[in-house]
Amino acid sequence: MDDALVDGGGEGQPRDDRLREEVVHELKKVIDPDLKKDIVTLGFIKNLKIDFTKGAVSFTLELTTPACPVKDQFVQVCTSLLEALEWVTAGSVQIDITSQKASSSRQQPGSEGIPPGLRQVSFIIAVASCKGGVGKSTVAVNLAYTLQHMKAKVGIIDADVYGPSLSYLIPLQCDGVRGTPDGLMVPLEHRGVKLMSYGFIKPGDYAALRGPLASGMVRQMITGTAWGELDYLVIDLPPGTGDIHMTVAQSVRVHGAVIVTTPQQLSLVDVEKGLRVFDQLKIPTLMVVENMSYFTCGTCHTRHEIFQRPPHTIARLQDEYGIDRTHWCRLPIDQRLTVPQEATHTQQRREGDDDAYEPLECPPATFPFVLTVDSHDPVWESFRQIAETVARGLSASRFADNRPRVRMTDDMMMEVTIPCASPPPPAPPPAAVSNGPAVADNGTSGEGQGATNGHVGALEASELMSGVAGEDVLLVPARTVRLACRCAECIDEFTGKAKLQPWRVPRDVVADRINPTGNYAVTIHWSDGHESIMAYAVLERVARKHADQQRPKGD
Ligand SMILES: [Zn+2]
Ligand SMILES: [Zn+2]
């Protein structure tokens, strides 16, 4: 048991120990939907205190991120479960919420190599697009402010030193960037979000940097800024997949990526390119944002789909990269999100050579969209979805052991073990309940029961979170997995068509070695000499599909 659980008020009396056990037993039923483990095992419960005479329970719930989108449900479910205990008085369960400090989570082997300015930064998110003019910076900035709105500490860095747009999107009165005594740059701050951009360092001077100089400046802005304590640092990468991306990946550990695109065929092909680049850099892609995707008409108030969205490309992204509907968000064409500057910068750079480049004089855009609307706005809803998906993906990635495990069995099958949470077991019959620990009736049990009944609806609403953490064990023939390889040798990179001819794969192919790769994939060395890097999501899908096919019809 976690040491922290034994803190506070435990007098060692048998009764208190028993009540404590009861509380822990109830809390173990609460499962984190992303980490697939109960909150006691995850070490989220700190400072548990019990006051039997008042029928009161209090504890601190230490979540992985202050932007945890399900923290209200956690409180609701914990409260319902504890108030159902006979001796707990309704309204006497007190839960304080904190989140793990960046500094403590960083205290792990290898943290010596982290630049001083970044030591207290928990998660680094890269926002990328293969093309300019897709509204990438708008998405990055609004994502940062949405995370901040969700109570996280956030910084954003504009890594597009060729055409910085942060200083347009957040036009601050600024006469250069100050330094700290130990040689770090002090980020600007706006509405609680820390900002760094070349546009703040050298306003108007965008033509001076190119090639290695530009990469050096980006590295300096990321590693040489005194970010302080941050939950999230958002890096707005320049369009394309060039040197700056490599520089960023080599300078810091990026925990997740967001790819921004538009619905045209070409841009979706670009998404695949982006996914592959991040795959190679071992950075999981958490979200694809399809910007300028539809138009909500001011006259008839309906959605107008003005682009042909290629269904095959979208299906392929799901099959091969695990980018399903939850990791895909569409934003409308919305005047309020339009930022002409970014498009113009890119246009200009593509057409002329570097020397012909002239910074544009643009009127500053309004402050970030998410700060200007109320919470009923559908576009704000979309940004909340993006921020929540990103926050959940990052939290889950911190806990390595919620990944599936893969091994070969003796009979040419691969065994894929997937952590999951199953629904709670059926409630024990009333007789079993009265067999519980005998507790003196102090007159509160009646209230406790009443409260439970009052919470039935709430419990149902959060059903997903109350259950039993477990595992799904799936068996799939090794050859089926081998045939599902989507590497460049097996799948044509440009057409997406299969290049691998199944008859070439031996019937008795097996995996000789299986090694975890990054936190989202395994590398499989096959007995036919081939090597596959396979995302857990893909592996899981292949295994589940096989299991479904094995199941008799009508089951
Ligand atoms: Zn219309
Ligand atoms: Zn392959």
Short mmCIF file of N, CA and C in Angstrom, two decimals, residues 405-518:
data_model
loop_
_atom_site.label_atom_id
_atom_site.label_comp_id
_atom_site.label_asym_id
_atom_site.label_seq_id
_atom_site.Cartn_x
_atom_site.Cartn_y
_atom_site.Cartn_z
N ARG A 405 0.92 -5.68 -23.91
CA ARG A 405 2.11 -6.52 -23.95
C ARG A 405 1.94 -7.53 -25.08
N VAL A 406 3.04 -7.84 -25.73
CA VAL A 406 2.98 -8.75 -26.88
C VAL A 406 4.02 -9.84 -26.70
N ARG A 407 3.63 -11.10 -26.94
CA ARG A 407 4.63 -12.17 -26.91
C ARG A 407 4.20 -13.28 -27.86
N MET A 408 5.18 -14.11 -28.25
CA MET A 408 4.89 -15.27 -29.09
C MET A 408 4.51 -16.43 -28.18
N THR A 409 3.54 -17.23 -28.61
CA THR A 409 3.27 -18.48 -27.91
C THR A 409 4.02 -19.59 -28.66
N ASP A 410 3.93 -20.82 -28.17
CA ASP A 410 4.68 -21.91 -28.79
C ASP A 410 4.07 -22.36 -30.12
N ASP A 411 2.78 -22.01 -30.35
CA ASP A 411 2.13 -22.53 -31.56
C ASP A 411 1.88 -21.44 -32.60
N MET A 412 2.90 -20.62 -32.86
CA MET A 412 2.89 -19.63 -33.93
C MET A 412 1.79 -18.58 -33.77
N MET A 413 1.33 -18.40 -32.55
CA MET A 413 0.34 -17.35 -32.29
C MET A 413 1.03 -16.21 -31.55
N MET A 414 0.49 -15.02 -31.74
CA MET A 414 0.95 -13.90 -30.92
C MET A 414 -0.12 -13.61 -29.89
N GLU A 415 0.34 -13.39 -28.67
CA GLU A 415 -0.58 -13.10 -27.58
C GLU A 415 -0.48 -11.61 -27.26
N VAL A 416 -1.60 -10.90 -27.42
CA VAL A 416 -1.63 -9.46 -27.16
C VAL A 416 -2.47 -9.24 -25.90
N THR A 417 -1.84 -8.70 -24.86
CA THR A 417 -2.54 -8.47 -23.60
C THR A 417 -2.81 -6.98 -23.45
N ILE A 418 -4.08 -6.62 -23.39
CA ILE A 418 -4.46 -5.21 -23.40
C ILE A 418 -5.11 -4.82 -22.08
N PRO A 419 -4.50 -3.88 -21.34
CA PRO A 419 -5.13 -3.43 -20.09
C PRO A 419 -6.48 -2.79 -20.40
N CYS A 420 -7.47 -3.08 -19.61
CA CYS A 420 -8.79 -2.49 -19.85
C CYS A 420 -9.56 -2.51 -18.54
N ALA A 421 -10.64 -1.78 -18.52
CA ALA A 421 -11.49 -1.78 -17.33
C ALA A 421 -12.82 -2.41 -17.69
N SER A 422 -13.23 -3.38 -16.89
CA SER A 422 -14.52 -4.00 -17.16
C SER A 422 -15.55 -3.38 -16.23
N PRO A 423 -16.84 -3.50 -16.58
CA PRO A 423 -17.88 -2.91 -15.74
C PRO A 423 -17.86 -3.54 -14.35
N PRO A 424 -18.40 -2.82 -13.36
CA PRO A 424 -18.37 -3.35 -11.99
C PRO A 424 -19.14 -4.65 -11.90
N PRO A 425 -18.72 -5.55 -11.02
CA PRO A 425 -19.46 -6.80 -10.83
C PRO A 425 -20.83 -6.48 -10.25
N PRO A 426 -21.82 -7.37 -10.47
CA PRO A 426 -23.16 -7.11 -9.95
C PRO A 426 -23.12 -6.94 -8.43
N ALA A 427 -23.99 -6.07 -7.93
CA ALA A 427 -24.01 -5.79 -6.49
C ALA A 427 -24.30 -7.07 -5.72
N PRO A 428 -23.62 -7.27 -4.59
CA PRO A 428 -23.88 -8.47 -3.79
C PRO A 428 -25.30 -8.44 -3.24
N PRO A 429 -25.89 -9.61 -3.01
CA PRO A 429 -27.24 -9.64 -2.43
C PRO A 429 -27.22 -9.00 -1.05
N PRO A 430 -28.36 -8.47 -0.60
CA PRO A 430 -28.43 -7.73 0.66
C PRO A 430 -27.81 -8.48 1.83
N ALA A 431 -27.96 -9.79 1.88
CA ALA A 431 -27.43 -10.57 2.99
C ALA A 431 -25.92 -10.37 3.11
N ALA A 432 -25.26 -10.34 1.96
CA ALA A 432 -23.80 -10.20 1.97
C ALA A 432 -23.39 -8.85 2.55
N VAL A 433 -24.22 -7.83 2.30
CA VAL A 433 -23.88 -6.50 2.80
C VAL A 433 -23.87 -6.49 4.32
N SER A 434 -24.87 -7.14 4.93
CA SER A 434 -24.96 -7.10 6.39
C SER A 434 -23.86 -7.95 7.03
N ASN A 435 -23.17 -8.76 6.22
CA ASN A 435 -22.05 -9.52 6.75
C ASN A 435 -20.79 -8.66 6.87
N GLY A 436 -20.89 -7.44 6.40
CA GLY A 436 -19.75 -6.54 6.43
C GLY A 436 -19.34 -6.25 7.86
N PRO A 437 -18.29 -5.47 8.03
CA PRO A 437 -17.80 -5.18 9.37
C PRO A 437 -18.91 -4.61 10.24
N ALA A 438 -19.00 -5.09 11.44
CA ALA A 438 -20.03 -4.57 12.34
C ALA A 438 -19.61 -3.19 12.81
N VAL A 439 -20.45 -2.21 12.55
CA VAL A 439 -20.13 -0.85 12.95
C VAL A 439 -21.26 -0.35 13.82
N ALA A 440 -20.90 0.27 14.94
CA ALA A 440 -21.92 0.78 15.84
C ALA A 440 -22.82 1.74 15.07
N ASP A 441 -24.12 1.58 15.25
CA ASP A 441 -25.05 2.45 14.54
C ASP A 441 -25.12 3.79 15.27
N ASN A 442 -24.55 4.80 14.66
CA ASN A 442 -24.57 6.12 15.31
C ASN A 442 -25.64 7.02 14.71
N GLY A 443 -26.57 6.39 14.01
CA GLY A 443 -27.70 7.16 13.50
C GLY A 443 -27.45 7.78 12.15
N THR A 444 -26.28 7.57 11.57
CA THR A 444 -26.01 8.20 10.28
C THR A 444 -26.27 7.27 9.11
N SER A 445 -26.44 5.98 9.42
CA SER A 445 -26.53 5.04 8.31
C SER A 445 -27.75 5.32 7.44
N GLY A 446 -28.84 5.75 8.09
CA GLY A 446 -30.04 6.06 7.31
C GLY A 446 -29.76 7.16 6.30
N GLU A 447 -29.10 8.22 6.75
CA GLU A 447 -28.77 9.32 5.83
C GLU A 447 -27.87 8.83 4.71
N GLY A 448 -26.93 7.99 5.11
CA GLY A 448 -25.99 7.46 4.12
C GLY A 448 -26.72 6.73 3.02
N GLN A 449 -27.66 5.88 3.40
CA GLN A 449 -28.41 5.13 2.39
C GLN A 449 -29.19 6.08 1.49
N GLY A 450 -29.81 7.09 2.11
CA GLY A 450 -30.59 8.05 1.33
C GLY A 450 -29.73 8.71 0.28
N ALA A 451 -28.53 9.09 0.69
CA ALA A 451 -27.63 9.77 -0.23
C ALA A 451 -27.28 8.85 -1.40
N THR A 452 -27.09 7.57 -1.09
CA THR A 452 -26.75 6.63 -2.15
C THR A 452 -27.84 6.61 -3.21
N ASN A 453 -29.08 6.50 -2.72
CA ASN A 453 -30.17 6.45 -3.68
C ASN A 453 -30.21 7.72 -4.53
N GLY A 454 -29.94 8.83 -3.88
CA GLY A 454 -29.95 10.09 -4.60
C GLY A 454 -28.88 10.16 -5.66
N HIS A 455 -27.84 9.34 -5.54
CA HIS A 455 -26.71 9.43 -6.46
C HIS A 455 -26.74 8.38 -7.55
N VAL A 456 -27.78 7.57 -7.57
CA VAL A 456 -27.80 6.48 -8.55
C VAL A 456 -27.60 7.00 -9.97
N GLY A 457 -28.31 8.09 -10.28
CA GLY A 457 -28.19 8.66 -11.62
C GLY A 457 -26.76 9.06 -11.94
N ALA A 458 -26.13 9.72 -10.97
CA ALA A 458 -24.77 10.19 -11.18
C ALA A 458 -23.83 9.03 -11.43
N LEU A 459 -24.03 7.96 -10.66
CA LEU A 459 -23.17 6.79 -10.83
C LEU A 459 -23.30 6.21 -12.23
N GLU A 460 -24.54 6.17 -12.70
CA GLU A 460 -24.74 5.61 -14.03
C GLU A 460 -24.06 6.46 -15.09
N ALA A 461 -24.14 7.78 -14.89
CA ALA A 461 -23.54 8.68 -15.87
C ALA A 461 -22.03 8.44 -15.97
N SER A 462 -21.43 8.03 -14.88
CA SER A 462 -19.98 7.86 -14.88
C SER A 462 -19.60 6.39 -14.86
N GLU A 463 -20.49 5.55 -15.34
CA GLU A 463 -20.33 4.12 -15.25
C GLU A 463 -18.95 3.64 -15.69
N LEU A 464 -18.47 4.29 -16.75
CA LEU A 464 -17.19 3.90 -17.32
C LEU A 464 -16.07 3.90 -16.30
N MET A 465 -16.18 4.80 -15.33
CA MET A 465 -15.06 4.98 -14.43
C MET A 465 -15.11 4.08 -13.21
N SER A 466 -16.26 3.47 -12.97
CA SER A 466 -16.35 2.62 -11.81
C SER A 466 -16.37 1.18 -12.30
N GLY A 467 -15.38 0.43 -11.97
CA GLY A 467 -15.34 -0.93 -12.49
C GLY A 467 -14.15 -1.68 -11.94
N VAL A 468 -13.73 -2.68 -12.66
CA VAL A 468 -12.62 -3.51 -12.24
C VAL A 468 -11.54 -3.44 -13.31
N ALA A 469 -10.34 -3.03 -12.90
CA ALA A 469 -9.25 -2.99 -13.86
C ALA A 469 -8.86 -4.41 -14.20
N GLY A 470 -8.70 -4.68 -15.47
CA GLY A 470 -8.35 -6.03 -15.87
C GLY A 470 -7.59 -6.03 -17.17
N GLU A 471 -7.56 -7.16 -17.83
CA GLU A 471 -6.82 -7.27 -19.08
C GLU A 471 -7.60 -8.13 -20.07
N ASP A 472 -7.51 -7.75 -21.33
CA ASP A 472 -8.02 -8.59 -22.40
C ASP A 472 -6.83 -9.34 -22.98
N VAL A 473 -6.93 -10.64 -23.07
CA VAL A 473 -5.86 -11.41 -23.69
C VAL A 473 -6.36 -11.93 -25.03
N LEU A 474 -5.72 -11.49 -26.11
CA LEU A 474 -6.16 -11.86 -27.45
C LEU A 474 -5.08 -12.68 -28.13
N LEU A 475 -5.50 -13.68 -28.88
CA LEU A 475 -4.55 -14.51 -29.62
C LEU A 475 -4.78 -14.29 -31.11
N VAL A 476 -3.70 -14.09 -31.84
CA VAL A 476 -3.81 -13.89 -33.28
C VAL A 476 -2.62 -14.59 -33.94
N PRO A 477 -2.86 -15.28 -35.09
CA PRO A 477 -1.74 -15.95 -35.75
C PRO A 477 -0.64 -14.95 -36.10
N ALA A 478 0.61 -15.32 -35.85
CA ALA A 478 1.73 -14.43 -36.13
C ALA A 478 1.70 -13.97 -37.59
N ARG A 479 1.32 -14.88 -38.49
CA ARG A 479 1.33 -14.55 -39.91
C ARG A 479 0.32 -13.43 -40.23
N THR A 480 -0.81 -13.44 -39.53
CA THR A 480 -1.81 -12.38 -39.73
C THR A 480 -1.22 -11.02 -39.38
N VAL A 481 -0.43 -10.99 -38.30
CA VAL A 481 0.20 -9.74 -37.89
C VAL A 481 1.27 -9.34 -38.92
N ARG A 482 2.04 -10.35 -39.37
CA ARG A 482 3.09 -10.07 -40.37
C ARG A 482 2.48 -9.46 -41.63
N LEU A 483 1.32 -9.98 -42.05
CA LEU A 483 0.67 -9.49 -43.28
C LEU A 483 0.08 -8.09 -43.09
N ALA A 484 -0.10 -7.69 -41.84
CA ALA A 484 -0.69 -6.36 -41.57
C ALA A 484 0.38 -5.27 -41.52
N CYS A 485 1.63 -5.64 -41.79
CA CYS A 485 2.71 -4.65 -41.74
C CYS A 485 2.43 -3.54 -42.75
N ARG A 486 2.70 -2.29 -42.31
CA ARG A 486 2.41 -1.17 -43.20
C ARG A 486 3.67 -0.35 -43.48
N CYS A 487 4.82 -1.00 -43.42
CA CYS A 487 6.05 -0.27 -43.69
C CYS A 487 6.15 0.03 -45.18
N ALA A 488 7.13 0.83 -45.55
CA ALA A 488 7.26 1.27 -46.95
C ALA A 488 7.51 0.10 -47.88
N GLU A 489 8.09 -1.00 -47.35
CA GLU A 489 8.34 -2.17 -48.18
C GLU A 489 7.05 -2.95 -48.45
N CYS A 490 6.13 -2.87 -47.50
CA CYS A 490 4.91 -3.68 -47.59
C CYS A 490 3.75 -2.89 -48.21
N ILE A 491 3.77 -1.58 -48.07
CA ILE A 491 2.69 -0.72 -48.57
C ILE A 491 3.31 0.37 -49.43
N ASP A 492 2.75 0.62 -50.59
CA ASP A 492 3.26 1.71 -51.42
C ASP A 492 3.02 3.04 -50.72
N GLU A 493 4.10 3.79 -50.52
CA GLU A 493 4.00 5.02 -49.75
C GLU A 493 3.05 6.04 -50.36
N PHE A 494 2.94 6.02 -51.69
CA PHE A 494 2.18 7.09 -52.33
C PHE A 494 0.75 6.68 -52.65
N THR A 495 0.57 5.43 -53.09
CA THR A 495 -0.79 5.01 -53.45
C THR A 495 -1.50 4.35 -52.27
N GLY A 496 -0.75 3.88 -51.27
CA GLY A 496 -1.37 3.19 -50.15
C GLY A 496 -1.73 1.75 -50.49
N LYS A 497 -1.37 1.29 -51.70
CA LYS A 497 -1.71 -0.08 -52.10
C LYS A 497 -0.69 -1.08 -51.54
N ALA A 498 -1.15 -2.31 -51.32
CA ALA A 498 -0.27 -3.34 -50.77
C ALA A 498 0.81 -3.71 -51.79
N LYS A 499 2.06 -3.74 -51.33
CA LYS A 499 3.15 -4.20 -52.19
C LYS A 499 3.54 -5.63 -51.81
N LEU A 500 3.25 -5.98 -50.56
CA LEU A 500 3.61 -7.31 -50.07
C LEU A 500 2.67 -8.35 -50.67
N GLN A 501 3.26 -9.37 -51.31
CA GLN A 501 2.42 -10.45 -51.84
C GLN A 501 2.34 -11.54 -50.78
N PRO A 502 1.12 -11.83 -50.33
CA PRO A 502 0.96 -12.75 -49.19
C PRO A 502 1.66 -14.10 -49.39
N TRP A 503 1.68 -14.60 -50.65
CA TRP A 503 2.28 -15.93 -50.85
C TRP A 503 3.77 -15.94 -50.55
N ARG A 504 4.37 -14.75 -50.50
CA ARG A 504 5.81 -14.69 -50.20
C ARG A 504 6.09 -14.87 -48.71
N VAL A 505 5.05 -14.72 -47.90
CA VAL A 505 5.27 -14.84 -46.44
C VAL A 505 5.06 -16.30 -46.04
N PRO A 506 6.09 -16.94 -45.49
CA PRO A 506 5.99 -18.36 -45.13
C PRO A 506 4.82 -18.62 -44.18
N ARG A 507 4.18 -19.78 -44.36
CA ARG A 507 3.05 -20.14 -43.49
C ARG A 507 3.46 -20.18 -42.02
N ASP A 508 4.72 -20.55 -41.79
CA ASP A 508 5.15 -20.75 -40.39
C ASP A 508 5.97 -19.56 -39.88
N VAL A 509 5.71 -18.37 -40.44
CA VAL A 509 6.48 -17.20 -39.99
C VAL A 509 6.19 -16.92 -38.51
N VAL A 510 7.23 -16.60 -37.76
CA VAL A 510 7.05 -16.24 -36.34
C VAL A 510 7.87 -14.99 -36.04
N ALA A 511 7.59 -14.39 -34.90
CA ALA A 511 8.39 -13.25 -34.45
C ALA A 511 9.56 -13.78 -33.64
N ASP A 512 10.78 -13.48 -34.09
CA ASP A 512 11.95 -13.92 -33.33
C ASP A 512 12.19 -13.03 -32.12
N ARG A 513 11.98 -11.73 -32.33
CA ARG A 513 12.17 -10.78 -31.23
C ARG A 513 11.09 -9.71 -31.30
N ILE A 514 10.62 -9.26 -30.14
CA ILE A 514 9.63 -8.17 -30.07
C ILE A 514 10.13 -7.16 -29.05
N ASN A 515 10.44 -5.94 -29.52
CA ASN A 515 10.97 -4.92 -28.60
C ASN A 515 10.06 -3.70 -28.58
N PRO A 516 9.75 -3.18 -27.37
CA PRO A 516 8.99 -1.93 -27.30
C PRO A 516 9.75 -0.80 -28.00
N THR A 517 9.02 0.05 -28.72
CA THR A 517 9.63 1.14 -29.47
C THR A 517 8.85 2.41 -29.14
N GLY A 518 9.55 3.41 -28.62
CA GLY A 518 8.83 4.60 -28.17
C GLY A 518 7.80 4.17 -27.14
#
